[in-house]
GROMACS .gro file of C-alpha atoms in nm:
model
  476
    1MET     CA    1   0.000   0.000   0.000
    2PHE     CA    2   0.153   0.332  -0.100
    3MET     CA    3   0.091   0.659   0.078
    4GLY     CA    4   0.038   0.920  -0.179
    5VAL     CA    5  -0.118   1.228  -0.028
    6ALA     CA    6   0.026   1.271   0.317
    7ARG     CA    7  -0.200   1.230   0.616
    8ARG     CA    8  -0.366   1.527   0.781
    9CYS     CA    9  -0.272   1.489   1.144
   10ALA     CA   10  -0.084   1.679   1.406
   11ILE     CA   11   0.228   1.474   1.474
   12ILE     CA   12   0.337   1.477   1.833
   13SER     CA   13   0.694   1.419   1.977
   14LEU     CA   14   0.893   1.340   2.304
   15VAL     CA   15   1.077   1.468   2.622
   16LEU     CA   16   1.343   1.233   2.766
   17PHE     CA   17   1.395   1.194   3.139
   18ALA     CA   18   1.750   1.292   3.242
   19GLY     CA   19   1.831   0.962   3.407
   20ILE     CA   20   1.901   0.627   3.243
   21VAL     CA   21   1.814   0.297   3.409
   22MET     CA   22   1.956  -0.022   3.260
   23ALA     CA   23   2.037   0.170   2.940
   24VAL     CA   24   1.665   0.245   2.891
   25GLY     CA   25   1.558   0.609   2.847
   26VAL     CA   26   1.230   0.700   3.016
   27ALA     CA   27   1.021   0.998   2.899
   28ARG     CA   28   0.851   1.229   3.145
   29ALA     CA   29   0.475   1.255   3.149
   30GLY     CA   30   0.367   1.370   2.804
   31VAL     CA   31   0.147   1.237   2.528
   32PHE     CA   32   0.239   0.869   2.498
   33ASN     CA   33   0.502   0.839   2.775
   34PRO     CA   34   0.727   0.600   2.579
   35GLN     CA   35   1.035   0.419   2.695
   36THR     CA   36   1.330   0.382   2.460
   37PHE     CA   37   1.658   0.201   2.417
   38ARG     CA   38   1.898   0.108   2.141
   39LEU     CA   39   2.026  -0.239   2.057
   40LYS     CA   40   2.400  -0.296   2.012
   41ASN     CA   41   2.352  -0.324   1.635
   42GLY     CA   42   2.207   0.029   1.625
   43MET     CA   43   1.836  -0.051   1.604
   44GLU     CA   44   1.616   0.197   1.793
   45VAL     CA   45   1.342   0.043   2.007
   46VAL     CA   46   1.040   0.231   2.144
   47LEU     CA   47   0.783   0.093   2.387
   48ILE     CA   48   0.447   0.266   2.434
   49PRO     CA   49   0.270   0.094   2.726
   50ASN     CA   50  -0.107   0.063   2.690
   51HIS     CA   51  -0.261  -0.185   2.933
   52ARG     CA   52  -0.629  -0.133   2.849
   53MET     CA   53  -0.649  -0.474   2.679
   54PRO     CA   54  -0.413  -0.772   2.625
   55VAL     CA   55  -0.324  -0.667   2.269
   56VAL     CA   56  -0.002  -0.536   2.115
   57ARG     CA   57   0.102  -0.378   1.788
   58GLN     CA   58   0.449  -0.425   1.641
   59MET     CA   59   0.575  -0.177   1.383
   60VAL     CA   60   0.909  -0.188   1.204
   61TRP     CA   61   0.993   0.135   1.022
   62TYR     CA   62   1.273   0.151   0.765
   63LYS     CA   63   1.446   0.476   0.675
   64ALA     CA   64   1.397   0.390   0.310
   65GLY     CA   65   1.126   0.514   0.078
   66ALA     CA   66   1.069   0.656  -0.265
   67ILE     CA   67   1.328   0.932  -0.220
   68ASP     CA   68   1.598   0.665  -0.185
   69GLU     CA   69   1.531   0.502  -0.522
   70PRO     CA   70   1.802   0.513  -0.791
   71LYS     CA   71   1.734   0.716  -1.103
   72GLY     CA   72   1.514   0.521  -1.342
   73LYS     CA   73   1.397   0.282  -1.068
   74THR     CA   74   1.092   0.467  -0.939
   75GLY     CA   75   0.849   0.239  -0.759
   76VAL     CA   76   1.110  -0.012  -0.639
   77ALA     CA   77   1.059   0.075  -0.270
   78HIS     CA   78   0.685   0.013  -0.299
   79LEU     CA   79   0.734  -0.304  -0.506
   80LEU     CA   80   0.969  -0.436  -0.238
   81GLU     CA   81   0.702  -0.371   0.025
   82HIS     CA   82   0.467  -0.600  -0.171
   83LEU     CA   83   0.735  -0.865  -0.215
   84MET     CA   84   0.825  -0.874   0.154
   85PHE     CA   85   0.514  -1.089   0.199
   86LYS     CA   86   0.640  -1.354  -0.045
   87GLY     CA   87   0.842  -1.520   0.225
   88THR     CA   88   1.172  -1.659   0.349
   89LYS     CA   89   1.306  -2.011   0.379
   90ALA     CA   90   1.153  -2.033   0.725
   91TYR     CA   91   0.817  -1.890   0.612
   92PRO     CA   92   0.789  -1.957   0.236
   93GLY     CA   93   0.510  -1.892  -0.009
   94GLY     CA   94   0.302  -1.642   0.185
   95ALA     CA   95   0.329  -1.835   0.514
   96PHE     CA   96   0.396  -1.506   0.696
   97SER     CA   97   0.043  -1.374   0.636
   98VAL     CA   98  -0.116  -1.715   0.689
   99THR     CA   99   0.058  -1.751   1.025
  100VAL     CA  100  -0.050  -1.407   1.143
  101ALA     CA  101  -0.411  -1.478   1.043
  102ARG     CA  102  -0.416  -1.823   1.207
  103ASN     CA  103  -0.302  -1.661   1.529
  104GLY     CA  104  -0.588  -1.413   1.520
  105GLY     CA  105  -0.377  -1.118   1.411
  106GLN     CA  106  -0.394  -0.844   1.150
  107GLU     CA  107  -0.111  -0.707   0.940
  108ASN     CA  108  -0.029  -0.463   0.665
  109ALA     CA  109   0.242  -0.232   0.534
  110PHE     CA  110   0.277   0.103   0.361
  111THR     CA  111   0.536   0.296   0.165
  112ALA     CA  112   0.585   0.673   0.158
  113ALA     CA  113   0.848   0.907   0.021
  114ASP     CA  114   1.062   0.898   0.337
  115TYR     CA  115   1.000   0.549   0.477
  116THR     CA  116   0.845   0.203   0.456
  117ALA     CA  117   0.667   0.044   0.752
  118TYR     CA  118   0.531  -0.302   0.839
  119PHE     CA  119   0.297  -0.383   1.127
  120GLN     CA  120   0.102  -0.659   1.301
  121THR     CA  121  -0.162  -0.641   1.572
  122VAL     CA  122  -0.188  -0.957   1.782
  123ALA     CA  123  -0.276  -1.088   2.127
  124LYS     CA  124  -0.004  -1.021   2.382
  125ASP     CA  125   0.112  -1.384   2.398
  126ARG     CA  126   0.170  -1.384   2.018
  127LEU     CA  127   0.419  -1.097   2.027
  128PRO     CA  128   0.728  -1.326   2.034
  129LEU     CA  129   0.600  -1.502   1.722
  130VAL     CA  130   0.554  -1.189   1.510
  131MET     CA  131   0.884  -1.045   1.633
  132LYS     CA  132   1.057  -1.365   1.526
  133MET     CA  133   0.894  -1.356   1.181
  134GLU     CA  134   0.958  -0.985   1.120
  135ALA     CA  135   1.322  -1.018   1.221
  136ASP     CA  136   1.355  -1.318   0.989
  137ARG     CA  137   1.238  -1.128   0.681
  138MET     CA  138   1.463  -0.832   0.760
  139THR     CA  139   1.757  -1.028   0.621
  140HIS     CA  140   1.630  -1.359   0.473
  141LEU     CA  141   1.386  -1.255   0.201
  142THR     CA  142   1.377  -1.501  -0.090
  143LEU     CA  143   1.241  -1.404  -0.431
  144THR     CA  144   1.206  -1.569  -0.767
  145PRO     CA  145   1.180  -1.385  -1.101
  146GLU     CA  146   0.821  -1.506  -1.119
  147ASP     CA  147   0.745  -1.347  -0.778
  148VAL     CA  148   0.864  -1.013  -0.915
  149ARG     CA  149   0.669  -1.045  -1.242
  150THR     CA  150   0.349  -1.140  -1.059
  151GLU     CA  151   0.368  -0.862  -0.801
  152ARG     CA  152   0.472  -0.607  -1.062
  153LYS     CA  153   0.142  -0.678  -1.239
  154VAL     CA  154  -0.040  -0.618  -0.910
  155VAL     CA  155   0.134  -0.283  -0.871
  156PHE     CA  156   0.050  -0.188  -1.230
  157GLU     CA  157  -0.315  -0.262  -1.157
  158GLU     CA  158  -0.294  -0.062  -0.834
  159ARG     CA  159  -0.153   0.233  -1.025
  160HIS     CA  160  -0.419   0.199  -1.294
  161MET     CA  161  -0.701   0.198  -1.038
  162ARG     CA  162  -0.570   0.463  -0.799
  163VAL     CA  163  -0.389   0.700  -1.034
  164ASP     CA  164  -0.435   0.653  -1.407
  165ASN     CA  165  -0.811   0.601  -1.379
  166ASN     CA  166  -0.853   0.885  -1.127
  167PRO     CA  167  -0.826   1.237  -1.274
  168ALA     CA  168  -0.777   1.392  -0.929
  169ALA     CA  169  -0.479   1.162  -0.863
  170VAL     CA  170  -0.333   1.241  -1.206
  171LEU     CA  171  -0.356   1.612  -1.127
  172ARG     CA  172  -0.191   1.563  -0.787
  173GLU     CA  173   0.095   1.381  -0.958
  174LYS     CA  174   0.141   1.668  -1.205
  175THR     CA  175   0.128   1.921  -0.922
  176GLN     CA  176   0.394   1.728  -0.731
  177GLN     CA  177   0.619   1.722  -1.037
  178ARG     CA  178   0.584   2.099  -1.080
  179LEU     CA  179   0.627   2.186  -0.713
  180PHE     CA  180   0.927   1.963  -0.643
  181ALA     CA  181   1.105   1.978  -0.979
  182GLY     CA  182   1.465   1.861  -0.938
  183SER     CA  183   1.394   1.690  -0.604
  184PRO     CA  184   1.335   1.320  -0.521
  185TYR     CA  185   0.988   1.427  -0.405
  186ALA     CA  186   0.892   1.502  -0.765
  187HIS     CA  187   0.825   1.140  -0.858
  188PRO     CA  188   0.532   0.934  -0.728
  189VAL     CA  189   0.577   0.669  -0.460
  190ILE     CA  190   0.406   0.407  -0.677
  191GLY     CA  191   0.647   0.483  -0.960
  192TYR     CA  192   0.619   0.568  -1.328
  193PRO     CA  193   0.492   0.294  -1.563
  194LYS     CA  194   0.804   0.311  -1.782
  195ASP     CA  195   1.023   0.242  -1.476
  196LEU     CA  196   0.794  -0.021  -1.323
  197SER     CA  197   0.795  -0.224  -1.644
  198LYS     CA  198   1.175  -0.258  -1.626
  199LEU     CA  199   1.218  -0.343  -1.256
  200THR     CA  200   1.385  -0.681  -1.205
  201ARG     CA  201   1.452  -0.922  -0.921
  202ALA     CA  202   1.807  -0.784  -0.904
  203ASP     CA  203   1.678  -0.426  -0.869
  204VAL     CA  204   1.450  -0.523  -0.581
  205LEU     CA  205   1.712  -0.727  -0.395
  206THR     CA  206   1.973  -0.455  -0.439
  207PHE     CA  207   1.741  -0.201  -0.276
  208TYR     CA  208   1.656  -0.454  -0.003
  209HIS     CA  209   2.017  -0.532   0.087
  210ARG     CA  210   2.117  -0.165   0.083
  211HIS     CA  211   1.843  -0.035   0.309
  212TYR     CA  212   1.687  -0.314   0.517
  213ALA     CA  213   1.913  -0.345   0.819
  214PRO     CA  214   1.865  -0.302   1.197
  215ASN     CA  215   2.075   0.014   1.208
  216ASN     CA  216   1.843   0.167   0.946
  217ALA     CA  217   1.520   0.070   1.123
  218VAL     CA  218   1.304   0.162   1.422
  219LEU     CA  219   1.105  -0.097   1.619
  220VAL     CA  220   0.794   0.036   1.792
  221ILE     CA  221   0.586  -0.181   2.024
  222GLU     CA  222   0.258  -0.041   2.156
  223GLY     CA  223   0.024  -0.223   2.390
  224ASP     CA  224   0.007  -0.447   2.695
  225VAL     CA  225   0.382  -0.502   2.741
  226THR     CA  226   0.638  -0.392   2.996
  227MET     CA  227   1.000  -0.303   2.927
  228ALA     CA  228   1.109  -0.602   3.134
  229GLU     CA  229   0.919  -0.826   2.890
  230LEU     CA  230   1.014  -0.645   2.570
  231LYS     CA  231   1.386  -0.587   2.607
  232PRO     CA  232   1.486  -0.959   2.616
  233LEU     CA  233   1.264  -1.031   2.314
  234ALA     CA  234   1.413  -0.745   2.114
  235GLU     CA  235   1.765  -0.860   2.197
  236LYS     CA  236   1.682  -1.222   2.113
  237TYR     CA  237   1.521  -1.163   1.773
  238TYR     CA  238   1.656  -0.832   1.644
  239GLY     CA  239   1.973  -0.789   1.846
  240VAL     CA  240   2.147  -1.083   1.675
  241ILE     CA  241   2.115  -0.929   1.327
  242PRO     CA  242   2.444  -0.767   1.224
  243PRO     CA  243   2.438  -0.401   1.117
  244ALA     CA  244   2.502  -0.309   0.756
  245LYS     CA  245   2.671  -0.025   0.574
  246VAL     CA  246   2.377   0.193   0.473
  247PRO     CA  247   2.416   0.452   0.196
  248PRO     CA  248   2.355   0.818   0.287
  249ARG     CA  249   2.013   0.955   0.206
  250PRO     CA  250   1.988   1.181  -0.101
  251SER     CA  251   2.009   1.557  -0.095
  252LEU     CA  252   1.659   1.696  -0.062
  253ALA     CA  253   1.741   2.054  -0.153
  254LEU     CA  254   1.537   2.205  -0.432
  255THR     CA  255   1.790   2.231  -0.716
  256HIS     CA  256   1.543   2.424  -0.933
  257LYS     CA  257   1.374   2.747  -0.830
  258VAL     CA  258   1.005   2.683  -0.766
  259LYS     CA  259   0.839   2.880  -1.045
  260GLY     CA  260   0.481   2.807  -0.952
  261GLY     CA  261   0.233   2.830  -1.234
  262GLU     CA  262  -0.098   2.681  -1.335
  263ILE     CA  263  -0.208   2.328  -1.422
  264THR     CA  264  -0.554   2.258  -1.560
  265LEU     CA  265  -0.688   1.909  -1.618
  266ALA     CA  266  -1.023   1.867  -1.793
  267ASP     CA  267  -1.165   1.516  -1.806
  268PRO     CA  268  -1.512   1.376  -1.884
  269ARG     CA  269  -1.492   1.155  -1.576
  270VAL     CA  270  -1.480   1.454  -1.339
  271ARG     CA  271  -1.815   1.508  -1.169
  272GLN     CA  272  -1.700   1.748  -0.899
  273PRO     CA  273  -1.456   2.023  -1.007
  274ASN     CA  274  -1.186   2.119  -0.762
  275LEU     CA  275  -0.927   2.391  -0.714
  276SER     CA  276  -0.607   2.384  -0.511
  277MET     CA  277  -0.325   2.628  -0.441
  278THR     CA  278  -0.004   2.457  -0.328
  279TYR     CA  279   0.290   2.634  -0.163
  280ILE     CA  280   0.635   2.513  -0.060
  281ALA     CA  281   0.652   2.534   0.320
  282PRO     CA  282   0.902   2.471   0.599
  283SER     CA  283   0.921   2.132   0.769
  284TYR     CA  284   1.088   2.011   1.087
  285THR     CA  285   1.408   1.939   0.894
  286PHE     CA  286   1.390   2.189   0.608
  287GLY     CA  287   1.353   2.566   0.594
  288GLY     CA  288   1.308   2.648   0.963
  289ARG     CA  289   1.148   2.413   1.215
  290ASP     CA  290   1.030   2.705   1.431
  291ALA     CA  291   0.762   2.773   1.171
  292VAL     CA  292   0.606   2.425   1.190
  293ILE     CA  293   0.393   2.463   1.503
  294PRO     CA  294   0.256   2.805   1.397
  295LEU     CA  295   0.170   2.659   1.054
  296GLU     CA  296  -0.008   2.364   1.216
  297VAL     CA  297  -0.217   2.612   1.414
  298LEU     CA  298  -0.282   2.816   1.098
  299ASN     CA  299  -0.398   2.502   0.921
  300GLU     CA  300  -0.641   2.430   1.204
  301ILE     CA  301  -0.776   2.785   1.189
  302LEU     CA  302  -0.834   2.757   0.814
  303SER     CA  303  -0.959   2.399   0.801
  304GLY     CA  304  -1.051   2.264   1.143
  305GLY     CA  305  -1.415   2.172   1.089
  306PRO     CA  306  -1.738   2.357   0.999
  307THR     CA  307  -1.648   2.666   1.204
  308SER     CA  308  -1.305   2.705   1.042
  309ARG     CA  309  -1.239   3.015   0.837
  310LEU     CA  310  -1.242   2.876   0.482
  311TYR     CA  311  -1.547   2.653   0.531
  312ARG     CA  312  -1.736   2.926   0.715
  313ASP     CA  313  -1.666   3.193   0.454
  314LEU     CA  314  -1.686   2.998   0.126
  315VAL     CA  315  -1.940   2.727   0.209
  316VAL     CA  316  -2.167   2.875   0.478
  317LYS     CA  317  -2.162   3.252   0.427
  318ARG     CA  318  -2.104   3.295   0.054
  319GLY     CA  319  -2.253   2.964  -0.053
  320ILE     CA  320  -2.021   2.923  -0.352
  321ALA     CA  321  -1.847   2.601  -0.244
  322VAL     CA  322  -1.948   2.257  -0.123
  323ASP     CA  323  -1.614   2.211   0.052
  324ALA     CA  324  -1.315   2.425   0.139
  325GLY     CA  325  -1.012   2.387   0.361
  326SER     CA  326  -0.639   2.352   0.385
  327TYR     CA  327  -0.373   2.088   0.442
  328TYR     CA  328  -0.023   2.121   0.585
  329ASP     CA  329   0.253   1.862   0.576
  330GLY     CA  330   0.550   1.977   0.781
  331GLN     CA  331   0.680   1.632   0.872
  332SER     CA  332   0.882   1.528   0.568
  333LEU     CA  333   1.260   1.509   0.553
  334GLY     CA  334   1.256   1.764   0.273
  335PRO     CA  335   1.039   2.066   0.197
  336GLY     CA  336   0.686   2.070   0.330
  337ARG     CA  337   0.362   2.171   0.156
  338PHE     CA  338   0.076   2.400   0.246
  339VAL     CA  339  -0.235   2.349   0.036
  340LEU     CA  340  -0.556   2.551   0.010
  341TYR     CA  341  -0.846   2.381  -0.167
  342ALA     CA  342  -1.211   2.427  -0.254
  343SER     CA  343  -1.483   2.261  -0.462
  344PRO     CA  344  -1.746   2.482  -0.627
  345LYS     CA  345  -2.117   2.454  -0.575
  346PRO     CA  346  -2.305   2.342  -0.890
  347GLY     CA  347  -2.336   2.635  -1.129
  348VAL     CA  348  -2.046   2.831  -0.975
  349PRO     CA  349  -1.759   2.883  -1.221
  350LEU     CA  350  -1.421   2.762  -1.099
  351SER     CA  351  -1.279   3.105  -1.185
  352ARG     CA  352  -1.517   3.270  -0.937
  353LEU     CA  353  -1.417   3.027  -0.661
  354GLU     CA  354  -1.050   3.083  -0.739
  355ALA     CA  355  -1.092   3.459  -0.705
  356ALA     CA  356  -1.272   3.409  -0.372
  357LEU     CA  357  -0.999   3.179  -0.239
  358LYS     CA  358  -0.735   3.437  -0.329
  359GLU     CA  359  -0.943   3.702  -0.152
  360GLU     CA  360  -0.936   3.483   0.160
  361VAL     CA  361  -0.555   3.470   0.144
  362HIS     CA  362  -0.533   3.847   0.095
  363ASP     CA  363  -0.771   3.909   0.387
  364LEU     CA  364  -0.577   3.673   0.613
  365LEU     CA  365  -0.244   3.841   0.539
  366ALA     CA  366  -0.391   4.191   0.572
  367ARG     CA  367  -0.604   4.147   0.885
  368GLY     CA  368  -0.450   3.851   1.063
  369ILE     CA  369  -0.626   3.606   1.293
  370SER     CA  370  -0.840   3.679   1.597
  371PRO     CA  371  -0.763   3.573   1.957
  372GLU     CA  372  -1.078   3.358   1.943
  373GLU     CA  373  -0.956   3.173   1.633
  374LEU     CA  374  -0.620   3.104   1.795
  375GLU     CA  375  -0.775   2.973   2.115
  376ARG     CA  376  -1.025   2.754   1.931
  377ALA     CA  377  -0.747   2.601   1.721
  378ARG     CA  378  -0.535   2.533   2.030
  379ARG     CA  379  -0.822   2.357   2.208
  380SER     CA  380  -0.898   2.141   1.905
  381LEU     CA  381  -0.538   2.034   1.851
  382LEU     CA  382  -0.482   1.959   2.220
  383ALA     CA  383  -0.801   1.751   2.228
  384ASN     CA  384  -0.660   1.544   1.940
  385ALA     CA  385  -0.355   1.467   2.153
  386VAL     CA  386  -0.576   1.346   2.438
  387TYR     CA  387  -0.781   1.122   2.209
  388ALA     CA  388  -0.462   0.977   2.060
  389ARG     CA  389  -0.371   0.822   2.396
  390ASP     CA  390  -0.668   0.586   2.373
  391SER     CA  391  -0.563   0.445   2.036
  392LEU     CA  392  -0.351   0.132   1.997
  393SER     CA  393  -0.196   0.270   1.679
  394ALA     CA  394  -0.166   0.649   1.717
  395GLY     CA  395   0.146   0.635   1.933
  396ALA     CA  396   0.325   0.385   1.712
  397MET     CA  397   0.239   0.592   1.404
  398ALA     CA  398   0.344   0.924   1.559
  399LEU     CA  399   0.669   0.807   1.717
  400GLY     CA  400   0.774   0.575   1.435
  401GLY     CA  401   0.707   0.843   1.174
  402ALA     CA  402   0.895   1.103   1.376
  403LEU     CA  403   1.207   0.892   1.426
  404VAL     CA  404   1.244   0.795   1.060
  405GLN     CA  405   1.184   1.153   0.944
  406GLY     CA  406   1.457   1.320   1.143
  407ARG     CA  407   1.265   1.415   1.455
  408SER     CA  408   1.301   1.300   1.812
  409VAL     CA  409   1.092   1.152   2.089
  410TYR     CA  410   1.113   1.496   2.251
  411ASP     CA  411   0.948   1.654   1.948
  412VAL     CA  412   0.647   1.425   1.990
  413GLU     CA  413   0.599   1.449   2.366
  414SER     CA  414   0.661   1.825   2.387
  415TRP     CA  415   0.413   1.903   2.109
  416PRO     CA  416   0.123   2.003   2.342
  417ASP     CA  417   0.343   2.251   2.530
  418ARG     CA  418   0.451   2.412   2.204
  419ILE     CA  419   0.091   2.433   2.084
  420ARG     CA  420  -0.006   2.608   2.408
  421GLY     CA  421   0.282   2.854   2.370
  422VAL     CA  422   0.226   2.964   2.009
  423SER     CA  423   0.128   3.327   1.960
  424ARG     CA  424  -0.079   3.514   1.702
  425ARG     CA  425   0.236   3.690   1.590
  426GLN     CA  426   0.411   3.358   1.524
  427VAL     CA  427   0.112   3.223   1.330
  428MET     CA  428   0.099   3.531   1.109
  429ARG     CA  429   0.475   3.526   1.053
  430GLY     CA  430   0.436   3.171   0.921
  431ALA     CA  431   0.133   3.269   0.712
  432ARG     CA  432   0.319   3.557   0.546
  433GLU     CA  433   0.629   3.346   0.488
  434VAL     CA  434   0.432   3.076   0.306
  435LEU     CA  435   0.110   3.221   0.167
  436GLY     CA  436   0.277   3.547   0.074
  437ARG     CA  437   0.489   3.372  -0.188
  438ARG     CA  438   0.411   3.423  -0.553
  439ASN     CA  439   0.545   3.087  -0.670
  440VAL     CA  440   0.223   2.903  -0.586
  441VAL     CA  441   0.107   2.614  -0.804
  442VAL     CA  442  -0.261   2.659  -0.891
  443SER     CA  443  -0.423   2.330  -0.995
  444ARG     CA  444  -0.767   2.312  -1.152
  445LEU     CA  445  -0.971   1.996  -1.202
  446MET     CA  446  -1.279   2.028  -1.419
  447GLY     CA  447  -1.515   1.824  -1.629
  448ALA     CA  448  -1.515   1.799  -2.007
  449PRO     CA  449  -1.771   1.686  -2.261
  450HIS     CA  450  -1.749   1.326  -2.372
  451LYS     CA  451  -1.606   1.287  -2.717
  452SER     CA  452  -1.878   1.130  -2.927
  453LYS     CA  453  -1.773   0.889  -3.195
  454LYS     CA  454  -1.936   0.976  -3.525
  455THR     CA  455  -2.072   0.674  -3.706
  456ALA     CA  456  -2.034   0.689  -4.081
  457SER     CA  457  -2.360   0.663  -4.272
  458PRO     CA  458  -2.385   0.346  -4.481
  459PRO     CA  459  -2.356   0.397  -4.856
  460PRO     CA  460  -2.681   0.399  -5.054
  461PRO     CA  461  -2.790   0.059  -5.181
  462GLN     CA  462  -2.699  -0.033  -5.535
  463SER     CA  463  -2.950  -0.160  -5.786
  464GLY     CA  464  -3.119  -0.471  -5.666
  465GLY     CA  465  -3.087  -0.353  -5.307
  466ALA     CA  466  -2.745  -0.509  -5.255
  467THR     CA  467  -2.469  -0.320  -5.074
  468PRO     CA  468  -2.111  -0.345  -5.194
  469ALA     CA  469  -1.879  -0.585  -5.016
  470PRO     CA  470  -1.613  -0.411  -4.804
  471THR     CA  471  -1.269  -0.377  -4.961
  472PRO     CA  472  -1.036  -0.634  -4.801
  473LYS     CA  473  -0.764  -0.480  -4.575
  474LYS     CA  474  -0.399  -0.552  -4.640
  475GLY     CA  475  -0.287  -0.854  -4.449
  476SER     CA  476  -0.636  -0.984  -4.392
   0.00000   0.00000   0.00000
């Protein structure tokens, strides 16, 4: 499963306690209150205790995604994710998935630009089993050329269904290419068809051996487990795997100046037109991390539900849109994105909605945000952090994603304090830095009339009512 459009969520990070007991770092009271340690081979291990039920989730995150693919090999990271379920000598022919299912568990995986992750959710007493199996396929994957051919067809079909047959996805891909020209983020996670068709068993195994190693991975366990139970298991199954020499990650600097511009896609399959304005934005590791929290608050003000600014103004008050909002991704290893979007009400020209959305940007930059908007956004974001504690997956997703994208446990656990401390001035500084740029990419999705195929009229009948026989084609 590939992750195309990044998730809309506030990612939360961690504060470490100053003392160390038995080489295990303990975080002070925060969001998920994780405990951490590192194996001798360099693998990071995070435990998020959750004793509400006797269930655990194991996640293994690799610092390897689409940005790490060699030139001309787009899609190999995602193809490898599929092929990791083909098996090893110990668990051949799909036995991995069968074993998880027979033990009452669930599993899946996903690939993004910056990482690939695998997870299982099982009863507590099945944790040693899934740890053993996941550690086994970290280094013992076996593939045949037929495995690669078969799964490549599956990926082609996935691309056809999710991208090629979806005008909105095609437009997003074009927008990404324009926005990140010259960067590894310009190409899609699922890959280009011309590259996918050429990927071989050797290409997949080369990527696997270069990037799948304990010192390039993070193990996150969330659920009904204590550190006294987990640490021996991690050492037994993962600690015995030798580290590998991992290549450095690619430069993520934008080598081409972002020119912005306009992209319009008209397609008969489009039933609901849409407009988006996409800006390059800072992330935690690119362009100034101090802007990330203010931009997360700005995103909540613009798009946090039916009372948010864009929905209130364009949908409720002016009645020219059926949906409107924003999206901010400040978590990537490279440049982030800030997106404004809206879908017009039937009968409303896209040009009118575009003008209104630009008016909203102008008004925001000229007048700023109110104290009430700031406080409402803070409350909403902090409530999300509270709800996340009750989930068996939110902590593993937040902490695993943070650690493979250049952030720390501190970043996750201290997130609520930083949300509470953000000021209107900081939010507006971020808004002007991002939305004040002229190199925005404006993307328009609209319908188009179906092309009717004209049927040639049959020739008039000859005498006797007979029609002439068709002229034979060459080669027939």
